[in-house]
PDB file of C-alpha atoms and ligand atoms in Angstrom:
ATOM      1  CA  GLU O  23      10.551   7.640 -32.542  1.00 56.00           C
ATOM      2  CA  LEU O  24      10.406   4.391 -30.607  1.00 57.00           C
ATOM      3  CA  PRO O  25       9.988   1.133 -32.490  1.00 60.00           C
ATOM      4  CA  SER O  26       6.595  -0.520 -31.974  1.00 63.00           C
ATOM      5  CA  GLY O  27       6.369  -2.543 -28.773  1.00 60.00           C
ATOM      6  CA  THR O  28       8.582  -0.197 -26.806  1.00 59.00           C
ATOM      7  CA  ASN O  29       7.308   2.347 -24.335  1.00 62.00           C
ATOM      8  CA  GLU O  30       8.533   4.304 -21.304  1.00 60.00           C
ATOM      9  CA  HIS O  31       9.388   1.067 -19.496  1.00 58.00           C
ATOM     10  CA  THR O  32      11.395  -0.621 -22.175  1.00 58.00           C
ATOM     11  CA  LYS O  33      13.618   2.424 -22.554  1.00 59.00           C
ATOM     12  CA  ARG O  34      16.638   2.123 -20.318  1.00 58.00           C
ATOM     13  CA  THR O  35      16.500   4.603 -17.463  1.00 53.00           C
ATOM     14  CA  THR O  36      19.349   5.313 -15.084  1.00 61.00           C
ATOM     15  CA  MET O  37      17.254   5.623 -11.937  1.00 84.00           C
ATOM     16  CA  LYS O  38      14.616   3.036 -11.140  1.00 96.00           C
ATOM     17  CA  LYS O  39      12.219   4.452  -8.615  1.00 98.00           C
ATOM     18  CA  ALA O  40       9.262   2.590  -7.114  1.00 98.00           C
ATOM     19  CA  ILE O  41       6.387   3.547  -4.888  1.00 98.00           C
ATOM     20  CA  PHE O  42       5.417   1.019  -2.210  1.00 98.00           C
ATOM     21  CA  PRO O  43       1.897   2.171  -1.366  1.00 98.00           C
ATOM     22  CA  GLY O  44      -0.209   0.929   1.517  1.00 97.00           C
ATOM     23  CA  SER O  45      -1.935   1.731   4.767  1.00 97.00           C
ATOM     24  CA  PHE O  46       0.715   0.073   6.943  1.00 98.00           C
ATOM     25  CA  ASP O  47      -1.589   0.174   9.955  1.00 97.00           C
ATOM     26  CA  PRO O  48       0.808  -1.072  11.281  1.00 97.00           C
ATOM     27  CA  PHE O  49       3.916  -1.923   9.227  1.00 98.00           C
ATOM     28  CA  THR O  50       4.601  -5.664   9.574  1.00 98.00           C
ATOM     29  CA  LEU O  51       7.451  -8.085   8.905  1.00 98.00           C
ATOM     30  CA  GLY O  52       5.633  -8.955   5.662  1.00 98.00           C
ATOM     31  CA  HIS O  53       5.904  -5.350   4.462  1.00 98.00           C
ATOM     32  CA  TYR O  54       9.502  -5.199   5.674  1.00 98.00           C
ATOM     33  CA  ASP O  55      10.421  -8.277   3.647  1.00 97.00           C
ATOM     34  CA  ILE O  56       8.869  -6.864   0.445  1.00 98.00           C
ATOM     35  CA  VAL O  57      10.721  -3.541   0.838  1.00 98.00           C
ATOM     36  CA  ASN O  58      14.056  -5.212   1.509  1.00 98.00           C
ATOM     37  CA  ARG O  59      13.710  -7.473  -1.494  1.00 98.00           C
ATOM     38  CA  GLY O  60      12.565  -4.509  -3.555  1.00 98.00           C
ATOM     39  CA  LEU O  61      15.903  -2.825  -2.850  1.00 98.00           C
ATOM     40  CA  ALA O  62      17.551  -5.439  -5.041  1.00 97.00           C
ATOM     41  CA  LEU O  63      15.324  -4.348  -7.937  1.00 97.00           C
ATOM     42  CA  PHE O  64      15.062  -0.565  -7.539  1.00 98.00           C
ATOM     43  CA  ASP O  65      17.483   2.268  -6.883  1.00 97.00           C
ATOM     44  CA  GLU O  66      14.989   4.041  -4.679  1.00 98.00           C
ATOM     45  CA  ILE O  67      11.767   3.041  -2.952  1.00 98.00           C
ATOM     46  CA  ILE O  68       9.275   5.568  -1.656  1.00 98.00           C
ATOM     47  CA  ILE O  69       7.022   4.054   0.972  1.00 98.00           C
ATOM     48  CA  GLY O  70       3.751   5.930   0.553  1.00 98.00           C
ATOM     49  CA  ILE O  71       1.357   5.831   3.481  1.00 98.00           C
ATOM     50  CA  GLY O  72      -2.030   6.507   1.951  1.00 97.00           C
ATOM     51  CA  ARG O  73      -4.420   8.618   3.933  1.00 94.00           C
ATOM     52  CA  ASN O  74      -7.623   6.658   3.506  1.00 83.00           C
ATOM     53  CA  SER O  75     -10.933   8.359   4.130  1.00 77.00           C
ATOM     54  CA  THR O  76     -12.949   5.125   4.156  1.00 83.00           C
ATOM     55  CA  LYS O  77     -10.727   2.925   6.358  1.00 82.00           C
ATOM     56  CA  LYS O  78     -10.608   3.759  10.036  1.00 88.00           C
ATOM     57  CA  ASP O  79      -7.064   4.162  11.374  1.00 93.00           C
ATOM     58  CA  THR O  80      -5.883   2.215  14.383  1.00 93.00           C
ATOM     59  CA  PHE O  81      -2.443   3.797  14.668  1.00 95.00           C
ATOM     60  CA  PRO O  82      -2.246   7.555  13.961  1.00 96.00           C
ATOM     61  CA  ILE O  83      -0.744   8.186  10.540  1.00 96.00           C
ATOM     62  CA  ARG O  84       2.090  10.391  11.894  1.00 97.00           C
ATOM     63  CA  GLU O  85       3.102   7.597  14.280  1.00 97.00           C
ATOM     64  CA  ARG O  86       3.165   5.128  11.408  1.00 97.00           C
ATOM     65  CA  GLU O  87       5.317   7.480   9.365  1.00 98.00           C
ATOM     66  CA  GLU O  88       7.724   7.990  12.256  1.00 98.00           C
ATOM     67  CA  ALA O  89       7.970   4.258  12.990  1.00 97.00           C
ATOM     68  CA  ILE O  90       8.689   3.348   9.352  1.00 98.00           C
ATOM     69  CA  ARG O  91      11.310   6.124   9.091  1.00 98.00           C
ATOM     70  CA  LYS O  92      12.987   4.706  12.185  1.00 98.00           C
ATOM     71  CA  ILE O  93      13.038   1.206  10.693  1.00 97.00           C
ATOM     72  CA  PHE O  94      14.867   2.456   7.585  1.00 98.00           C
ATOM     73  CA  LYS O  95      16.925   5.245   9.122  1.00 97.00           C
ATOM     74  CA  ASP O  96      20.172   3.661   7.886  1.00 97.00           C
ATOM     75  CA  GLU O  97      18.896   3.015   4.361  1.00 98.00           C
ATOM     76  CA  PRO O  98      19.330   6.168   2.229  1.00 98.00           C
ATOM     77  CA  ARG O  99      17.534   4.554  -0.720  1.00 98.00           C
ATOM     78  CA  ILE O 100      14.232   4.524   1.172  1.00 98.00           C
ATOM     79  CA  ARG O 101      11.951   7.479   1.701  1.00 98.00           C
ATOM     80  CA  VAL O 102       8.761   7.527   3.718  1.00 98.00           C
ATOM     81  CA  GLU O 103       5.880   9.875   2.963  1.00 98.00           C
ATOM     82  CA  ILE O 104       2.214  10.343   3.708  1.00 98.00           C
ATOM     83  CA  TYR O 105      -0.003  11.060   0.711  1.00 98.00           C
ATOM     84  CA  ASP O 106      -3.651  11.866   0.242  1.00 96.00           C
ATOM     85  CA  CYS O 107      -4.177  11.655  -3.490  1.00 96.00           C
ATOM     86  CA  LEU O 108      -4.397   8.857  -6.039  1.00 96.00           C
ATOM     87  CA  THR O 109      -1.318   6.636  -6.113  1.00 97.00           C
ATOM     88  CA  VAL O 110      -0.790   7.544  -9.789  1.00 98.00           C
ATOM     89  CA  ASP O 111      -0.563  11.238  -8.883  1.00 98.00           C
ATOM     90  CA  PHE O 112       1.761  10.513  -5.968  1.00 98.00           C
ATOM     91  CA  ALA O 113       3.990   8.504  -8.323  1.00 98.00           C
ATOM     92  CA  LYS O 114       3.964  11.329 -10.843  1.00 98.00           C
ATOM     93  CA  GLN O 115       5.052  13.841  -8.169  1.00 98.00           C
ATOM     94  CA  HIS O 116       8.085  11.645  -7.541  1.00 97.00           C
ATOM     95  CA  ASP O 117       8.686  10.783 -11.161  1.00 97.00           C
ATOM     96  CA  ALA O 118       8.372   7.091 -10.253  1.00 98.00           C
ATOM     97  CA  LYS O 119       7.372   4.650 -12.981  1.00 97.00           C
ATOM     98  CA  PHE O 120       6.906   1.540 -10.840  1.00 98.00           C
ATOM     99  CA  ILE O 121       4.669   0.321  -8.072  1.00 98.00           C
ATOM    100  CA  LEU O 122       5.882  -2.389  -5.728  1.00 98.00           C
ATOM    101  CA  ARG O 123       3.310  -4.699  -4.131  1.00 98.00           C
ATOM    102  CA  GLY O 124       3.237  -8.016  -2.304  1.00 97.00           C
ATOM    103  CA  ILE O 125       0.950 -11.008  -2.742  1.00 96.00           C
ATOM    104  CA  ARG O 126       0.310 -13.445   0.085  1.00 95.00           C
ATOM    105  CA  CYS O 127      -2.400 -15.706  -1.250  1.00 93.00           C
ATOM    106  CA  VAL O 128      -4.896 -16.166  -4.087  1.00 92.00           C
ATOM    107  CA  GLU O 129      -7.286 -13.786  -2.340  1.00 91.00           C
ATOM    108  CA  ASP O 130      -4.780 -10.953  -2.848  1.00 94.00           C
ATOM    109  CA  PHE O 131      -4.423 -11.743  -6.529  1.00 95.00           C
ATOM    110  CA  GLU O 132      -7.658 -10.380  -8.035  1.00 94.00           C
ATOM    111  CA  TYR O 133      -7.398  -7.165  -6.060  1.00 95.00           C
ATOM    112  CA  GLU O 134      -3.784  -6.590  -7.039  1.00 97.00           C
ATOM    113  CA  ARG O 135      -4.478  -7.357 -10.663  1.00 97.00           C
ATOM    114  CA  ASN O 136      -7.284  -4.791 -10.833  1.00 97.00           C
ATOM    115  CA  MET O 137      -5.156  -2.157  -9.117  1.00 97.00           C
ATOM    116  CA  ALA O 138      -2.223  -2.864 -11.415  1.00 98.00           C
ATOM    117  CA  GLU O 139      -4.413  -2.558 -14.475  1.00 98.00           C
ATOM    118  CA  ALA O 140      -5.976   0.691 -13.272  1.00 98.00           C
ATOM    119  CA  ASN O 141      -2.597   2.210 -12.439  1.00 98.00           C
ATOM    120  CA  ARG O 142      -1.175   1.171 -15.793  1.00 98.00           C
ATOM    121  CA  GLN O 143      -4.096   2.720 -17.603  1.00 98.00           C
ATOM    122  CA  LEU O 144      -4.247   5.904 -15.533  1.00 98.00           C
ATOM    123  CA  GLY O 145      -0.567   6.622 -15.042  1.00 97.00           C
ATOM    124  CA  ASP O 146       1.447   4.328 -17.316  1.00 97.00           C
ATOM    125  CA  LEU O 147       2.792   2.726 -14.139  1.00 98.00           C
ATOM    126  CA  GLU O 148       4.173  -0.791 -14.155  1.00 98.00           C
ATOM    127  CA  THR O 149       3.382  -2.848 -11.039  1.00 98.00           C
ATOM    128  CA  ILE O 150       6.019  -5.271  -9.819  1.00 98.00           C
ATOM    129  CA  ILE O 151       4.614  -7.953  -7.532  1.00 98.00           C
ATOM    130  CA  LEU O 152       6.684 -10.061  -5.184  1.00 98.00           C
ATOM    131  CA  TYR O 153       5.353 -13.236  -3.622  1.00 97.00           C
ATOM    132  CA  THR O 154       5.540 -13.143   0.104  1.00 94.00           C
ATOM    133  CA  HIS O 155       8.113 -15.238   1.914  1.00 95.00           C
ATOM    134  CA  PRO O 156       6.165 -18.305   3.210  1.00 95.00           C
ATOM    135  CA  GLU O 157       7.305 -17.457   6.715  1.00 96.00           C
ATOM    136  CA  TYR O 158       5.338 -14.175   6.553  1.00 96.00           C
ATOM    137  CA  ALA O 159       2.359 -15.254   4.436  1.00 95.00           C
ATOM    138  CA  HIS O 160      -0.033 -15.365   7.398  1.00 95.00           C
ATOM    139  CA  ILE O 161       0.949 -11.918   8.702  1.00 97.00           C
ATOM    140  CA  SER O 162      -1.402  -9.014   8.124  1.00 97.00           C
ATOM    141  CA  SER O 163      -1.894  -5.595   9.688  1.00 97.00           C
ATOM    142  CA  THR O 164      -5.355  -6.808  10.721  1.00 96.00           C
ATOM    143  CA  LEU O 165      -3.854  -9.689  12.703  1.00 97.00           C
ATOM    144  CA  VAL O 166      -1.410  -7.348  14.455  1.00 97.00           C
ATOM    145  CA  ARG O 167      -4.187  -4.847  15.245  1.00 96.00           C
ATOM    146  CA  ASP O 168      -6.339  -7.591  16.780  1.00 96.00           C
ATOM    147  CA  LEU O 169      -3.509  -8.886  18.948  1.00 96.00           C
ATOM    148  CA  TYR O 170      -2.657  -5.341  19.970  1.00 94.00           C
ATOM    149  CA  ALA O 171      -6.270  -4.589  20.917  1.00 95.00           C
ATOM    150  CA  TYR O 172      -6.275  -7.544  23.302  1.00 97.00           C
ATOM    151  CA  GLY O 173      -2.893  -6.701  24.771  1.00 96.00           C
ATOM    152  CA  LYS O 174      -1.170  -9.716  23.228  1.00 97.00           C
ATOM    153  CA  ASP O 175       2.470 -10.004  22.218  1.00 96.00           C
ATOM    154  CA  VAL O 176       3.074  -8.779  18.651  1.00 96.00           C
ATOM    155  CA  THR O 177       6.877  -9.114  18.588  1.00 95.00           C
ATOM    156  CA  ALA O 178       6.820 -12.074  16.183  1.00 96.00           C
ATOM    157  CA  PHE O 179       5.005 -10.030  13.516  1.00 97.00           C
ATOM    158  CA  VAL O 180       6.567  -6.568  13.437  1.00 97.00           C
ATOM    159  CA  PRO O 181      10.089  -5.159  12.925  1.00 96.00           C
ATOM    160  CA  ASN O 182      12.223  -4.545  16.048  1.00 93.00           C
ATOM    161  CA  GLU O 183      11.548  -0.803  16.037  1.00 90.00           C
ATOM    162  CA  LEU O 184       7.826  -1.408  16.596  1.00 89.00           C
ATOM    163  CA  ARG O 185       8.244  -3.870  19.458  1.00 86.00           C
TER     164      ARG O 185
HETATM  165  P1  LIG X 218      -3.453  -1.783   1.322  1.00 84.38           P
HETATM  166  O1  LIG X 218      -4.456  -1.178   2.246  1.00 84.38           O
HETATM  167  O2  LIG X 218      -3.096  -0.907   0.158  1.00 84.38           O
HETATM  168  O3  LIG X 218      -3.721  -3.194   0.924  1.00 84.38           O
HETATM  169  P2  LIG X 218      -1.464  -2.806   3.159  1.00 84.38           P
HETATM  170  O4  LIG X 218      -0.712  -1.964   4.133  1.00 84.38           O
HETATM  171  O5  LIG X 218      -2.441  -3.767   3.725  1.00 84.38           O
HETATM  172  O6  LIG X 218      -2.129  -1.762   2.180  1.00 84.38           O
HETATM  173  O7  LIG X 218      -0.459  -3.613   2.223  1.00 84.38           O
HETATM  174  C1  LIG X 218       0.476  -3.009   1.372  1.00 84.38           C
HETATM  175  C2  LIG X 218       1.098  -4.066   0.450  1.00 84.38           C
HETATM  176  O8  LIG X 218       1.811  -5.019   1.208  1.00 84.38           O
HETATM  177  C3  LIG X 218       0.079  -4.865  -0.354  1.00 84.38           C
HETATM  178  O9  LIG X 218       0.613  -5.156  -1.619  1.00 84.38           O
HETATM  179  C4  LIG X 218      -0.077  -6.136   0.432  1.00 84.38           C
HETATM  180  O10 LIG X 218      -0.496  -7.216  -0.391  1.00 84.38           O
HETATM  181  C5  LIG X 218       1.343  -6.321   0.912  1.00 84.38           C
HETATM  182  N1  LIG X 218       1.420  -7.151   2.107  1.00 84.38           N
HETATM  183  C6  LIG X 218       0.722  -7.049   3.241  1.00 84.38           C
HETATM  184  N2  LIG X 218       1.060  -7.983   4.135  1.00 84.38           N
HETATM  185  C7  LIG X 218       2.017  -8.732   3.537  1.00 84.38           C
HETATM  186  C8  LIG X 218       2.772  -9.887   3.912  1.00 84.38           C
HETATM  187  N3  LIG X 218       2.608 -10.495   5.091  1.00 84.38           N
HETATM  188  N4  LIG X 218       3.677 -10.354   3.023  1.00 84.38           N
HETATM  189  C9  LIG X 218       3.834  -9.757   1.820  1.00 84.38           C
HETATM  190  N5  LIG X 218       3.157  -8.706   1.396  1.00 84.38           N
HETATM  191  C10 LIG X 218       2.252  -8.183   2.240  1.00 84.38           C
END
């Protein structure tokens, strides 16, 4: 039996696997930065593109999947998958105990805290939050979508493979 105060997360595991869930519509330099920094913390990161019934897609989900795979084609520790269930169930399928998320500003905080609490309660998942690099703090998928819709240059906001 485990001493009090220890749980699944305080036990030493050999393989630290995290899910990086999001819509990634599209994947931006902000997302890219979080994933790359996450590689220093986890052995494997599974980028989960959530199929969202309430949000309207701008870029088709298969295109997003393909683009993100291309970005990380030389990184064997990254996997990219589409999922259409709760993040806790997706994590369970992959035997992942961690969720990786990014925070840009105070507005992100409340939302992330509620999600983290729900995922801890529902799936015993621990959420690891990284603060965004100041250089990318203003970048959002929404911004990129707006620029794209008006035919503007998005190269400063997305990884090379999406340019
Ligand atoms: P969701 O719809 O789940 O919020 P997103 O694709 O918008 O999915 O974002 C996925 C994660 O990436 C979230 O944790 C979000 O806060 C984070 N994120 C988004 N943009 C940035 C950025 N510019 N810098 C750091 N983290 C970011």
